[in-house]
Short mmCIF file of C-alpha atoms in Angstrom, two decimals:
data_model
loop_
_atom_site.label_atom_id
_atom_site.label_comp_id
_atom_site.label_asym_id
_atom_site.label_seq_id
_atom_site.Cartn_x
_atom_site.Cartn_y
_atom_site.Cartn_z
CA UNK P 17 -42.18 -17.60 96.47
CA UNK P 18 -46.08 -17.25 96.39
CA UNK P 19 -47.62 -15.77 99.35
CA UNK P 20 -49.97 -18.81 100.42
CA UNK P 21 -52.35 -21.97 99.60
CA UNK P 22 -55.56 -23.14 101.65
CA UNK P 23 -55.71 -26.96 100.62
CA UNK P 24 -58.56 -29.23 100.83
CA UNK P 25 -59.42 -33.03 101.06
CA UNK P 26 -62.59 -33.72 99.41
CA UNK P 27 -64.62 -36.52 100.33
CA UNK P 28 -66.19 -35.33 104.25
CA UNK P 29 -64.67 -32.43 104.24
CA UNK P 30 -65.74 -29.99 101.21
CA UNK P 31 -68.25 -32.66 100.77
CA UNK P 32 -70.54 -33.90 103.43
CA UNK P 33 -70.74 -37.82 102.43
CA UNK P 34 -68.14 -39.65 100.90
CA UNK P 35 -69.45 -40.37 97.07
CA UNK P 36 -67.87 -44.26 97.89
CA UNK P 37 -71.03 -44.35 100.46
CA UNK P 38 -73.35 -43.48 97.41
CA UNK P 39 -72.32 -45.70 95.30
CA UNK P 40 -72.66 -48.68 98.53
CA UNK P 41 -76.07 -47.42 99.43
CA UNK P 42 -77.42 -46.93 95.68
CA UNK P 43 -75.90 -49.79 93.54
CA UNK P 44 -73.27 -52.02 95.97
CA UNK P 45 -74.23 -53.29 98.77
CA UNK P 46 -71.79 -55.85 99.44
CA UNK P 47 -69.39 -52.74 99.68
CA UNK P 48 -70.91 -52.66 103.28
CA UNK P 49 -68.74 -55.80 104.15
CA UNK P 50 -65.84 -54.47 101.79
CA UNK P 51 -65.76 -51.19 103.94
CA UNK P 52 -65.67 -53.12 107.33
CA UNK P 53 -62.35 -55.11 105.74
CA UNK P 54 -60.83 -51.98 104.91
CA UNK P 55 -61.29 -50.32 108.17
CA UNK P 56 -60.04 -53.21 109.89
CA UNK P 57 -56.70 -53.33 107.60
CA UNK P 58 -57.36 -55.80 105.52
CA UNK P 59 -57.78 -54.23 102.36
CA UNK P 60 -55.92 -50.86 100.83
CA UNK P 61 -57.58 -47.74 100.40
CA UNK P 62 -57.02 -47.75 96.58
CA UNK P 63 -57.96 -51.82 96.63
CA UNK P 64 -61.50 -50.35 98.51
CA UNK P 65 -62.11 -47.79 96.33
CA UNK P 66 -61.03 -49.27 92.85
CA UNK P 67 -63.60 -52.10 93.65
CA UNK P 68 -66.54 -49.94 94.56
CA UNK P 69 -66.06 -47.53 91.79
CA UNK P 70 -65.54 -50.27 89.15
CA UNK P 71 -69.10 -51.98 90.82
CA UNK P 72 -71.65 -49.21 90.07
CA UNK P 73 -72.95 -50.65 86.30
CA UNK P 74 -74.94 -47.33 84.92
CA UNK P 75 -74.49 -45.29 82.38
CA UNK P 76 -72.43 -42.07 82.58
CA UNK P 77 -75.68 -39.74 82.57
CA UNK P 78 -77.06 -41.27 85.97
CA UNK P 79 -73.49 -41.45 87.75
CA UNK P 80 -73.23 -37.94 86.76
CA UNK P 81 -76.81 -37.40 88.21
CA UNK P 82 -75.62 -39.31 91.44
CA UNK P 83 -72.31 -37.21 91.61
CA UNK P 84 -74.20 -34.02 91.15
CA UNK P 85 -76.67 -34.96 94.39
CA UNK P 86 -73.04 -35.40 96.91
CA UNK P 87 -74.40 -32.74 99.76
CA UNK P 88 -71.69 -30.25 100.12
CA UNK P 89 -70.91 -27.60 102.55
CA UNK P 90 -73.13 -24.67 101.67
CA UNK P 91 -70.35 -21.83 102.39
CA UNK P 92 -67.52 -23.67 100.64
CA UNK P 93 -68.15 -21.69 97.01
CA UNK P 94 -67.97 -18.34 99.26
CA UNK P 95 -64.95 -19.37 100.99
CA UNK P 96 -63.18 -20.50 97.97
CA UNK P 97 -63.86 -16.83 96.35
CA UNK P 98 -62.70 -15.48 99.46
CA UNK P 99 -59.32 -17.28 99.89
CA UNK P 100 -58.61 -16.90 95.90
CA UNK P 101 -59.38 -12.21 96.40
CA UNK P 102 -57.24 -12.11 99.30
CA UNK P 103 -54.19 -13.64 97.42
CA UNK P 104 -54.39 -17.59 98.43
CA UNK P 105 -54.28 -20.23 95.70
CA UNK P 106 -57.25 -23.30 96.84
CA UNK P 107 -55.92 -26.71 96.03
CA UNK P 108 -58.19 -29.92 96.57
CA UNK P 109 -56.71 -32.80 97.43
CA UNK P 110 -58.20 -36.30 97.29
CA UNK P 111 -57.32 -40.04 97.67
CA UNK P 112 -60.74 -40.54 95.80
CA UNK P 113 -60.94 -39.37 92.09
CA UNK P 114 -61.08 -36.34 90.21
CA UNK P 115 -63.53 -37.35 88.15
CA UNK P 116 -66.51 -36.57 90.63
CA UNK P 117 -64.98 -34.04 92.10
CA UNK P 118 -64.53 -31.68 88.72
CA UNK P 119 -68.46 -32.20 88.13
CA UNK P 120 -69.10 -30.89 91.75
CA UNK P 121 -66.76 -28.04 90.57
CA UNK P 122 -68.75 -27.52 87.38
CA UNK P 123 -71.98 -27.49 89.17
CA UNK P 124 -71.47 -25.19 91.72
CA UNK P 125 -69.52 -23.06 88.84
CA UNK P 126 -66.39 -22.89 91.29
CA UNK P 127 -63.07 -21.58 88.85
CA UNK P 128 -59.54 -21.49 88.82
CA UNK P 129 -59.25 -24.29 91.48
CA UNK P 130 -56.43 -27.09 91.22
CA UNK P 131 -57.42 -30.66 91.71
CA UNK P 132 -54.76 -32.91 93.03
CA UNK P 133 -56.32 -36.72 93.14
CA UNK P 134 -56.43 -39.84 91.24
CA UNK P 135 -57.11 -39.76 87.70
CA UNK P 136 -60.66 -41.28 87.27
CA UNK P 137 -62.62 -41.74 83.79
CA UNK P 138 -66.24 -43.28 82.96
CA UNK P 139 -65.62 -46.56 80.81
CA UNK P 140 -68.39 -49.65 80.27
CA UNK P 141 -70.75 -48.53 83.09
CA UNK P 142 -68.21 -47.74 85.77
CA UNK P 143 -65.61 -44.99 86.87
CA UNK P 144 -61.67 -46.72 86.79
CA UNK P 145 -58.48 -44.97 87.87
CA UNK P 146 -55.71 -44.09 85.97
CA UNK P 147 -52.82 -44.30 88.49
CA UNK P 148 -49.61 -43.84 87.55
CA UNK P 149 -46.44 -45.77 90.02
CA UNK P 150 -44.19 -43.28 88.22
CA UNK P 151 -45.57 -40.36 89.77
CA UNK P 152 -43.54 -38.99 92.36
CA UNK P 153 -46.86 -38.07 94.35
CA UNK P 154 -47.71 -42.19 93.62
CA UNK P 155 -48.80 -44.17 97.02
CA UNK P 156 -49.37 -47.70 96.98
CA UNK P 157 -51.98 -47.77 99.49
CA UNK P 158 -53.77 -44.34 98.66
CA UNK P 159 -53.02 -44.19 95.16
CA UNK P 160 -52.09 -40.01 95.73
CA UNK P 161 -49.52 -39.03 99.15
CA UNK P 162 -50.77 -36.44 100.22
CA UNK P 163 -47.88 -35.66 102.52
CA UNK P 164 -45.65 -35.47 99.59
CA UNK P 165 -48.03 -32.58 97.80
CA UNK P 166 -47.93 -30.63 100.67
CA UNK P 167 -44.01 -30.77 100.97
CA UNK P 168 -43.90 -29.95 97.08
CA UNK P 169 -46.61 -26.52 98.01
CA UNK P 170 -44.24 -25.57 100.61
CA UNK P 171 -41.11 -24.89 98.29
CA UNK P 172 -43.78 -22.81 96.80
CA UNK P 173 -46.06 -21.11 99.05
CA UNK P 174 -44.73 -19.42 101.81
CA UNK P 175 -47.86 -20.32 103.80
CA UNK P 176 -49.64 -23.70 103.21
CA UNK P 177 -53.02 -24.38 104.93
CA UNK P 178 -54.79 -27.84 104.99
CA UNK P 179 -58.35 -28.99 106.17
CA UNK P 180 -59.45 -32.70 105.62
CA UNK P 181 -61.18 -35.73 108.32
CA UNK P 182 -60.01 -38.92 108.09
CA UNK P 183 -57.14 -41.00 108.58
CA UNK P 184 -55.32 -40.03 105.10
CA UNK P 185 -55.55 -36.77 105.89
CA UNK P 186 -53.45 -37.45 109.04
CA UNK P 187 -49.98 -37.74 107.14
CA UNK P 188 -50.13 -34.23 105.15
CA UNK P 189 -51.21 -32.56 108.63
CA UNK P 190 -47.92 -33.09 110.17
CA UNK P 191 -46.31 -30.94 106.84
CA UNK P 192 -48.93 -27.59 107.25
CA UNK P 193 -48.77 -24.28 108.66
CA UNK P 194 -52.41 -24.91 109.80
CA UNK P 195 -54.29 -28.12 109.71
CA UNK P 196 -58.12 -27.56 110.60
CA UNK P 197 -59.61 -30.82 111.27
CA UNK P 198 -63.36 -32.44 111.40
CA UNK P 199 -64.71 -35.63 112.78
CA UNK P 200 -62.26 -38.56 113.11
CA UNK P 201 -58.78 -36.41 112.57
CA UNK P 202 -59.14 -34.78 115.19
CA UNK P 203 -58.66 -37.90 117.37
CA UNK P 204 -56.20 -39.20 115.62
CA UNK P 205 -54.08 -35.60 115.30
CA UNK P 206 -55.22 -36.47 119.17
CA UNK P 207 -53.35 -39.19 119.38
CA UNK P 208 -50.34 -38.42 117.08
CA UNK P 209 -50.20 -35.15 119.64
CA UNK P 210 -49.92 -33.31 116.13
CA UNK P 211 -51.15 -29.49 116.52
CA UNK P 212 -54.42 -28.81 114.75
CA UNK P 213 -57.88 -26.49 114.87
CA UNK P 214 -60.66 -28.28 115.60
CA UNK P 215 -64.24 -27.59 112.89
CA UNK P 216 -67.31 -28.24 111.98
CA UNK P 217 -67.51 -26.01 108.60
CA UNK P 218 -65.65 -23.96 106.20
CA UNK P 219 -67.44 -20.83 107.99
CA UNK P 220 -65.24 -21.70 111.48
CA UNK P 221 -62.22 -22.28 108.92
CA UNK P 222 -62.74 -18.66 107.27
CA UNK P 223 -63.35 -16.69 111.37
CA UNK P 224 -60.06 -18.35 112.35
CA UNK P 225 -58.38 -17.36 109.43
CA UNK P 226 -59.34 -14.05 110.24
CA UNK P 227 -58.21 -14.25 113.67
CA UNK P 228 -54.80 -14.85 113.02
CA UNK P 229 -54.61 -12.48 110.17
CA UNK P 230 -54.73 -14.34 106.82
CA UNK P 231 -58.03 -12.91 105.93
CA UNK P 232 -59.25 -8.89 106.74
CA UNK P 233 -62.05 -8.67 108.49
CA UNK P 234 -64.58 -7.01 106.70
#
Protein backbone atom coordinates (compact mmCIF):
# COMPACT_ATOMS: atom_id res chain seq x y z
CA UNK A 1 0.00 0.00 0.00
CA UNK A 2 1.08 3.73 -0.48
CA UNK A 3 1.92 5.57 2.56
CA UNK A 4 -0.81 8.47 2.33
CA UNK A 5 -3.11 11.08 0.26
CA UNK A 6 -4.19 14.73 1.40
CA UNK A 7 -7.46 15.21 -0.77
CA UNK A 8 -9.13 18.34 -1.66
CA UNK A 9 -12.61 19.74 -2.72
CA UNK A 10 -12.20 22.63 -4.90
CA UNK A 11 -14.71 25.16 -5.18
CA UNK A 12 -14.41 27.23 -1.33
CA UNK A 13 -11.97 25.36 -0.24
CA UNK A 14 -8.61 25.51 -2.47
CA UNK A 15 -10.53 28.24 -4.04
CA UNK A 16 -12.03 31.13 -2.22
CA UNK A 17 -15.39 31.67 -4.41
CA UNK A 18 -17.17 29.12 -6.07
CA UNK A 19 -16.51 29.80 -10.07
CA UNK A 20 -20.70 28.95 -10.31
CA UNK A 21 -20.92 32.50 -8.32
CA UNK A 22 -18.80 34.09 -11.23
CA UNK A 23 -20.49 33.02 -13.77
CA UNK A 24 -24.15 34.34 -11.70
CA UNK A 25 -22.58 37.65 -10.90
CA UNK A 26 -20.80 38.22 -14.46
CA UNK A 27 -23.16 36.74 -17.17
CA UNK A 28 -26.44 34.94 -15.23
CA UNK A 29 -28.25 36.55 -13.11
CA UNK A 30 -31.31 34.64 -12.95
CA UNK A 31 -28.90 31.92 -11.45
CA UNK A 32 -29.56 34.04 -8.23
CA UNK A 33 -33.17 32.53 -8.10
CA UNK A 34 -31.78 29.09 -9.53
CA UNK A 35 -29.32 28.95 -6.48
CA UNK A 36 -32.12 29.74 -3.87
CA UNK A 37 -34.16 26.49 -5.56
CA UNK A 38 -31.26 24.43 -5.17
CA UNK A 39 -30.54 25.24 -1.65
CA UNK A 40 -33.98 24.74 -0.76
CA UNK A 41 -34.07 21.08 -2.52
CA UNK A 42 -35.68 21.69 -5.32
CA UNK A 43 -33.22 21.31 -7.86
CA UNK A 44 -29.97 18.75 -8.02
CA UNK A 45 -26.59 19.86 -7.67
CA UNK A 46 -25.62 18.63 -11.20
CA UNK A 47 -29.29 20.12 -12.54
CA UNK A 48 -27.78 23.70 -10.78
CA UNK A 49 -24.64 23.55 -12.12
CA UNK A 50 -25.25 22.07 -15.71
CA UNK A 51 -27.65 25.11 -16.17
CA UNK A 52 -25.34 27.83 -15.03
CA UNK A 53 -22.37 26.54 -16.82
CA UNK A 54 -24.29 25.93 -20.09
CA UNK A 55 -25.72 29.93 -19.52
CA UNK A 56 -22.42 31.90 -19.70
CA UNK A 57 -22.47 32.69 -23.86
CA UNK A 58 -18.58 33.92 -24.39
CA UNK A 59 -16.02 32.74 -26.10
CA UNK A 60 -13.43 30.32 -24.63
CA UNK A 61 -10.63 33.16 -24.34
CA UNK A 62 -12.79 35.33 -21.80
CA UNK A 63 -14.12 32.20 -19.71
CA UNK A 64 -10.59 31.28 -19.52
CA UNK A 65 -9.83 34.96 -18.46
CA UNK A 66 -12.76 34.65 -15.86
CA UNK A 67 -11.46 31.17 -14.61
CA UNK A 68 -7.97 32.48 -14.30
CA UNK A 69 -9.31 35.60 -11.86
CA UNK A 70 -11.12 32.59 -9.16
CA UNK A 71 -9.18 34.06 -5.82
CA UNK A 72 -7.44 31.14 -4.36
CA UNK A 73 -5.79 30.45 -1.14
CA UNK A 74 -2.37 32.05 -1.35
CA UNK A 75 -0.42 29.09 0.57
CA UNK A 76 -2.18 26.26 -1.28
CA UNK A 77 0.83 25.95 -4.16
CA UNK A 78 3.31 25.72 -0.98
CA UNK A 79 1.29 23.23 0.72
CA UNK A 80 0.76 21.12 -2.24
CA UNK A 81 4.79 20.98 -2.72
CA UNK A 82 4.97 20.23 0.78
CA UNK A 83 2.52 17.26 1.08
CA UNK A 84 3.88 15.80 -2.47
CA UNK A 85 8.29 15.99 -0.64
CA UNK A 86 7.17 14.42 2.40
CA UNK A 87 5.70 11.32 0.55
CA UNK A 88 1.73 12.24 0.25
CA UNK A 89 0.00 12.00 -3.13
CA UNK A 90 -2.66 15.52 -3.40
CA UNK A 91 -5.89 14.56 -5.04
CA UNK A 92 -8.64 17.31 -5.83
CA UNK A 93 -11.87 16.41 -5.71
CA UNK A 94 -14.84 18.33 -7.13
CA UNK A 95 -18.62 18.06 -7.82
CA UNK A 96 -17.93 21.12 -10.18
CA UNK A 97 -15.74 20.48 -13.34
CA UNK A 98 -12.33 19.85 -14.19
CA UNK A 99 -12.24 22.01 -16.76
CA UNK A 100 -11.66 25.25 -14.58
CA UNK A 101 -9.97 23.67 -12.21
CA UNK A 102 -6.88 22.31 -14.59
CA UNK A 103 -6.47 26.09 -15.83
CA UNK A 104 -6.15 27.19 -12.10
CA UNK A 105 -3.56 24.30 -12.02
CA UNK A 106 -1.80 25.60 -15.12
CA UNK A 107 -1.67 29.06 -13.85
CA UNK A 108 -0.34 28.71 -10.67
CA UNK A 109 2.12 26.00 -12.46
CA UNK A 110 1.00 23.36 -9.69
CA UNK A 111 2.31 19.52 -11.15
CA UNK A 112 1.75 16.05 -10.68
CA UNK A 113 -1.69 16.64 -9.01
CA UNK A 114 -4.78 14.24 -9.76
CA UNK A 115 -8.09 15.78 -10.53
CA UNK A 116 -11.08 13.74 -9.64
CA UNK A 117 -14.40 15.80 -10.93
CA UNK A 118 -16.78 16.00 -13.70
CA UNK A 119 -15.57 16.01 -17.10
CA UNK A 120 -16.21 19.59 -18.43
CA UNK A 121 -15.29 20.94 -22.11
CA UNK A 122 -15.83 24.53 -23.84
CA UNK A 123 -18.42 23.98 -26.80
CA UNK A 124 -20.66 27.01 -28.63
CA UNK A 125 -19.96 29.67 -25.94
CA UNK A 126 -20.46 27.57 -22.84
CA UNK A 127 -18.67 24.85 -20.61
CA UNK A 128 -21.01 21.24 -20.70
CA UNK A 129 -20.26 18.09 -18.73
CA UNK A 130 -19.41 14.93 -19.89
CA UNK A 131 -20.86 12.60 -17.20
CA UNK A 132 -20.76 9.24 -17.52
CA UNK A 133 -23.87 6.87 -15.38
CA UNK A 134 -21.44 4.01 -16.00
CA UNK A 135 -18.87 5.23 -13.82
CA UNK A 136 -18.70 3.53 -10.69
CA UNK A 137 -17.77 6.99 -8.97
CA UNK A 138 -21.29 8.27 -11.04
CA UNK A 139 -23.91 10.21 -8.59
CA UNK A 140 -27.11 11.24 -9.81
CA UNK A 141 -27.41 14.25 -7.81
CA UNK A 142 -23.61 15.37 -7.76
CA UNK A 143 -22.61 13.99 -10.91
CA UNK A 144 -19.02 12.61 -8.95
CA UNK A 145 -19.55 10.59 -5.09
CA UNK A 146 -17.19 11.64 -3.44
CA UNK A 147 -17.64 9.13 -0.66
CA UNK A 148 -17.05 6.41 -3.07
CA UNK A 149 -13.37 8.00 -4.17
CA UNK A 150 -12.37 8.15 -0.85
CA UNK A 151 -13.32 4.41 -0.09
CA UNK A 152 -11.47 3.48 -3.48
CA UNK A 153 -8.01 5.82 -1.90
CA UNK A 154 -8.29 3.85 1.15
CA UNK A 155 -7.57 0.29 -0.41
CA UNK A 156 -4.70 2.34 -1.52
CA UNK A 157 -3.31 4.73 0.83
CA UNK A 158 -2.75 3.70 4.13
CA UNK A 159 -3.59 7.23 5.31
CA UNK A 160 -6.26 9.32 3.48
CA UNK A 161 -6.76 13.02 4.44
CA UNK A 162 -9.71 15.24 3.19
CA UNK A 163 -10.46 19.07 3.48
CA UNK A 164 -13.59 20.56 1.66
CA UNK A 165 -16.89 23.14 3.04
CA UNK A 166 -20.03 22.40 1.98
CA UNK A 167 -22.66 19.99 2.18
CA UNK A 168 -21.10 17.45 -0.56
CA UNK A 169 -18.22 17.36 1.16
CA UNK A 170 -20.14 15.98 4.20
CA UNK A 171 -20.52 12.31 2.77
CA UNK A 172 -16.63 11.60 1.97
CA UNK A 173 -15.85 13.05 5.62
CA UNK A 174 -17.39 10.20 7.34
CA UNK A 175 -14.73 7.74 5.08
CA UNK A 176 -11.20 9.90 6.16
CA UNK A 177 -8.52 9.55 8.53
CA UNK A 178 -8.76 13.38 8.94
CA UNK A 179 -11.40 15.64 7.61
CA UNK A 180 -10.41 19.45 8.12
CA UNK A 181 -13.39 21.48 7.54
CA UNK A 182 -14.26 25.37 6.67
CA UNK A 183 -17.40 27.37 6.81
CA UNK A 184 -20.71 25.45 6.53
CA UNK A 185 -19.18 21.67 7.15
CA UNK A 186 -18.32 22.27 10.07
CA UNK A 187 -21.97 22.63 11.21
CA UNK A 188 -23.15 20.10 9.48
CA UNK A 189 -20.06 17.48 10.58
CA UNK A 190 -21.77 19.41 13.80
CA UNK A 191 -24.73 18.00 13.41
CA UNK A 192 -23.92 14.55 11.88
CA UNK A 193 -21.60 14.42 15.31
CA UNK A 194 -18.92 13.26 12.62
CA UNK A 195 -15.21 14.00 14.01
CA UNK A 196 -13.46 16.77 12.12
CA UNK A 197 -10.67 19.85 12.51
CA UNK A 198 -12.04 22.93 12.28
CA UNK A 199 -9.95 25.83 9.47
CA UNK A 200 -9.74 28.75 8.01
CA UNK A 201 -6.65 28.02 5.49
CA UNK A 202 -4.38 25.49 4.12
CA UNK A 203 -1.61 27.13 6.53
CA UNK A 204 -3.83 25.74 9.84
CA UNK A 205 -4.20 22.41 7.64
CA UNK A 206 -0.24 22.12 7.14
CA UNK A 207 0.56 23.18 11.53
CA UNK A 208 -1.89 20.39 12.37
CA UNK A 209 -0.44 18.08 10.16
CA UNK A 210 2.62 18.70 11.82
CA UNK A 211 1.25 18.26 15.13
CA UNK A 212 0.24 14.90 14.78
CA UNK A 213 3.24 13.88 12.86
CA UNK A 214 2.46 13.64 9.11
CA UNK A 215 4.68 16.50 8.29
CA UNK A 216 8.45 17.27 10.14
CA UNK A 217 8.68 20.29 11.49
CA UNK A 218 11.23 22.19 9.98
Amino acid sequence: MKNWAFVSDFDGTISLKDFYWIVIEKYFPEGEELFKKWKAGEMKDIEFLTTVFSSIDQDEQQIIEDIRQIPIDSYIPEFIKTVQNHGGDFYILSAGTDYYIHHILEKYDIKQVTVLSNEGYYQDKNVHMNLDPEHRHFSERYGIDKSKVIQDLKKEYETVHFAGDSEPDSHPAVYADLTFAKDALQDILKEKHIPFIPVTTFKEIEAELKRKGFLPHV
